[in-house]
Amino acid sequence: LNSKILRQDRDGLGAPLGRWRYPLCACCDVITQATFWMALCCAPVLLAQLVTRLHLNWKGKKDTRQEVSLSYNKIVLSFVAVLAFGNLPVIGTALILIYIIGVLLWTGRNLRKSIRERYNIPSSLPGPIDDCCCMLVCCCCSSIQMSRQTHNDKEFPGYCCTPTGLDLDAPEMV
């Protein structure tokens, strides 16, 4: 009977339903894994990997298959553009601010909301405030928490250079 109850509290890949697999500040538990370093050095790329893994568009929302397939490239190429043009006076500063607000905060908030809905995780604050605060206060910790929720990092550790951030033989999210 207990194993039946346990299975109802988890999705098909073993992620818990109704709660986060790991707390927000458990990011240092994976300091030796690629997920940690992606979040610390290239948070936009980790977000791109997550939207690809979850079959969402670059805005962190459900969309057509074609739009979803372009999401990784849109986020990563816009990050490269910010890196290339971010040093330009005035325009570079504006570009960086737009990118931080548009991709890191907005896409991250939508992605986090999608994950909470998928795993029935309640919000601790009303409306989108919870997800916005998590992305604003610590985008790295929030990105790692989202990544670890969507796969078993002990069985399939993160990879830097794949579109999903996982090994190619890792199970596909449904």
XYZ file of C-alpha atoms in Angstrom:
174
model
C 0.000 0.000 0.000
C 2.817 2.445 0.854
C 4.520 1.924 -2.522
C 1.227 2.711 -4.258
C 0.913 5.968 -2.320
C 4.538 6.827 -3.051
C 4.010 6.357 -6.808
C 1.026 8.700 -6.762
C 3.203 11.392 -5.182
C 5.741 11.215 -8.029
C 5.704 11.692 -11.773
C 6.817 9.021 -14.263
C 10.488 9.953 -13.841
C 10.431 10.005 -10.034
C 10.108 13.752 -9.397
C 7.933 14.581 -6.396
C 4.520 16.126 -7.005
C 3.338 18.957 -4.767
C 6.797 20.071 -3.679
C 10.224 20.909 -5.044
C 12.663 17.995 -5.199
C 15.317 20.167 -3.513
C 15.097 23.488 -1.631
C 16.007 26.716 -3.396
C 19.358 27.126 -1.653
C 20.521 23.535 -2.248
C 22.426 24.717 -5.306
C 25.829 24.059 -3.739
C 24.983 20.354 -3.454
C 25.847 20.064 -7.143
C 28.933 22.304 -7.160
C 30.905 19.635 -9.018
C 28.274 19.192 -11.748
C 27.842 21.080 -14.992
C 24.394 22.315 -13.887
C 25.959 24.454 -11.162
C 28.562 25.990 -13.451
C 26.042 26.615 -16.229
C 23.793 28.466 -13.775
C 26.695 30.472 -12.356
C 28.420 31.394 -15.623
C 25.737 31.018 -18.297
C 22.306 31.163 -16.648
C 20.598 32.053 -19.960
C 21.962 28.877 -21.557
C 20.656 26.789 -18.652
C 17.238 28.458 -19.097
C 17.418 27.623 -22.824
C 18.179 24.011 -21.962
C 15.221 23.914 -19.572
C 12.727 25.323 -22.076
C 13.977 22.757 -24.595
C 13.695 19.945 -22.057
C 10.128 20.986 -21.168
C 9.082 21.614 -24.800
C 8.286 25.306 -24.205
C 8.983 28.376 -26.337
C 11.614 31.009 -25.496
C 9.009 32.834 -23.395
C 8.557 29.779 -21.168
C 5.074 29.017 -22.519
C 3.505 26.218 -24.567
C 3.588 26.871 -28.303
C 3.746 25.224 -31.710
C 6.360 22.546 -32.325
C 8.209 24.842 -34.760
C 8.409 27.724 -32.282
C 9.528 25.380 -29.513
C 12.293 23.975 -31.731
C 13.738 27.485 -32.209
C 13.672 28.457 -28.526
C 17.143 27.232 -27.597
C 18.736 29.107 -30.507
C 16.824 32.330 -29.778
C 17.903 32.448 -26.138
C 21.514 31.432 -26.751
C 22.030 33.733 -29.756
C 20.527 36.677 -27.901
C 22.933 35.935 -25.031
C 25.843 35.945 -27.488
C 24.614 39.297 -28.864
C 24.510 40.766 -25.354
C 28.046 39.533 -24.728
C 29.227 41.006 -28.041
C 27.492 44.389 -27.817
C 27.192 44.818 -24.044
C 30.324 46.988 -23.857
C 28.982 49.676 -26.188
C 28.268 52.929 -24.352
C 24.567 53.581 -23.616
C 23.282 50.997 -26.127
C 25.158 48.202 -24.367
C 23.718 49.144 -20.971
C 20.195 49.292 -22.388
C 20.709 45.957 -24.142
C 21.897 44.310 -20.932
C 18.948 45.687 -18.928
C 16.432 44.585 -21.546
C 18.027 41.150 -21.634
C 18.031 40.762 -17.851
C 14.394 41.827 -17.580
C 13.201 40.093 -20.744
C 15.005 36.780 -20.631
C 16.255 36.126 -17.135
C 13.321 37.538 -15.195
C 10.359 37.156 -17.563
C 11.296 33.870 -19.233
C 12.613 32.522 -15.929
C 9.386 33.453 -14.140
C 7.241 31.834 -16.840
C 9.428 28.731 -16.853
C 9.270 28.465 -13.081
C 5.489 28.881 -13.191
C 5.226 26.131 -15.833
C 7.292 23.779 -13.685
C 5.205 24.555 -10.594
C 2.019 23.835 -12.572
C 3.434 20.631 -14.078
C 4.463 19.272 -10.667
C 1.543 20.808 -8.697
C 3.907 22.864 -6.537
C 2.060 25.595 -4.646
C 3.350 29.164 -4.716
C 4.425 30.593 -1.372
C 3.444 34.133 -2.418
C 0.348 35.288 -4.334
C 0.353 35.569 -8.127
C 3.632 35.704 -10.019
C 5.460 37.378 -7.114
C 7.005 34.134 -5.850
C 8.531 33.214 -9.205
C 9.690 36.783 -9.917
C 11.344 37.071 -6.514
C 13.161 33.756 -6.935
C 14.524 34.780 -10.329
C 15.395 38.300 -9.151
C 17.073 37.369 -5.862
C 19.061 34.426 -7.153
C 18.663 33.422 -10.762
C 21.411 30.814 -10.333
C 19.781 28.997 -7.400
C 16.368 29.168 -9.032
C 17.691 27.806 -12.337
C 19.462 24.943 -10.570
C 16.323 24.129 -8.580
C 14.253 24.026 -11.777
C 16.838 21.873 -13.528
C 17.056 19.405 -10.665
C 13.251 19.183 -10.479
C 12.981 18.046 -14.080
C 15.495 15.188 -13.946
C 17.314 12.929 -11.519
C 20.742 14.552 -11.303
C 22.213 11.579 -9.476
C 21.345 9.211 -12.318
C 21.738 11.704 -15.195
C 24.087 14.582 -14.275
C 23.876 17.793 -16.273
C 25.862 18.415 -19.448
C 26.959 21.825 -20.717
C 26.876 21.294 -24.440
C 23.535 19.641 -25.199
C 20.242 21.385 -26.013
C 18.517 19.853 -22.979
C 21.444 20.055 -20.563
C 21.344 16.260 -20.192
C 23.206 13.348 -21.706
C 21.735 12.219 -25.014
C 20.578 8.903 -23.484
C 18.687 10.610 -20.624
C 14.936 9.951 -20.662
C 12.754 12.364 -22.644
C 10.287 14.463 -20.671
C 6.695 13.812 -21.678
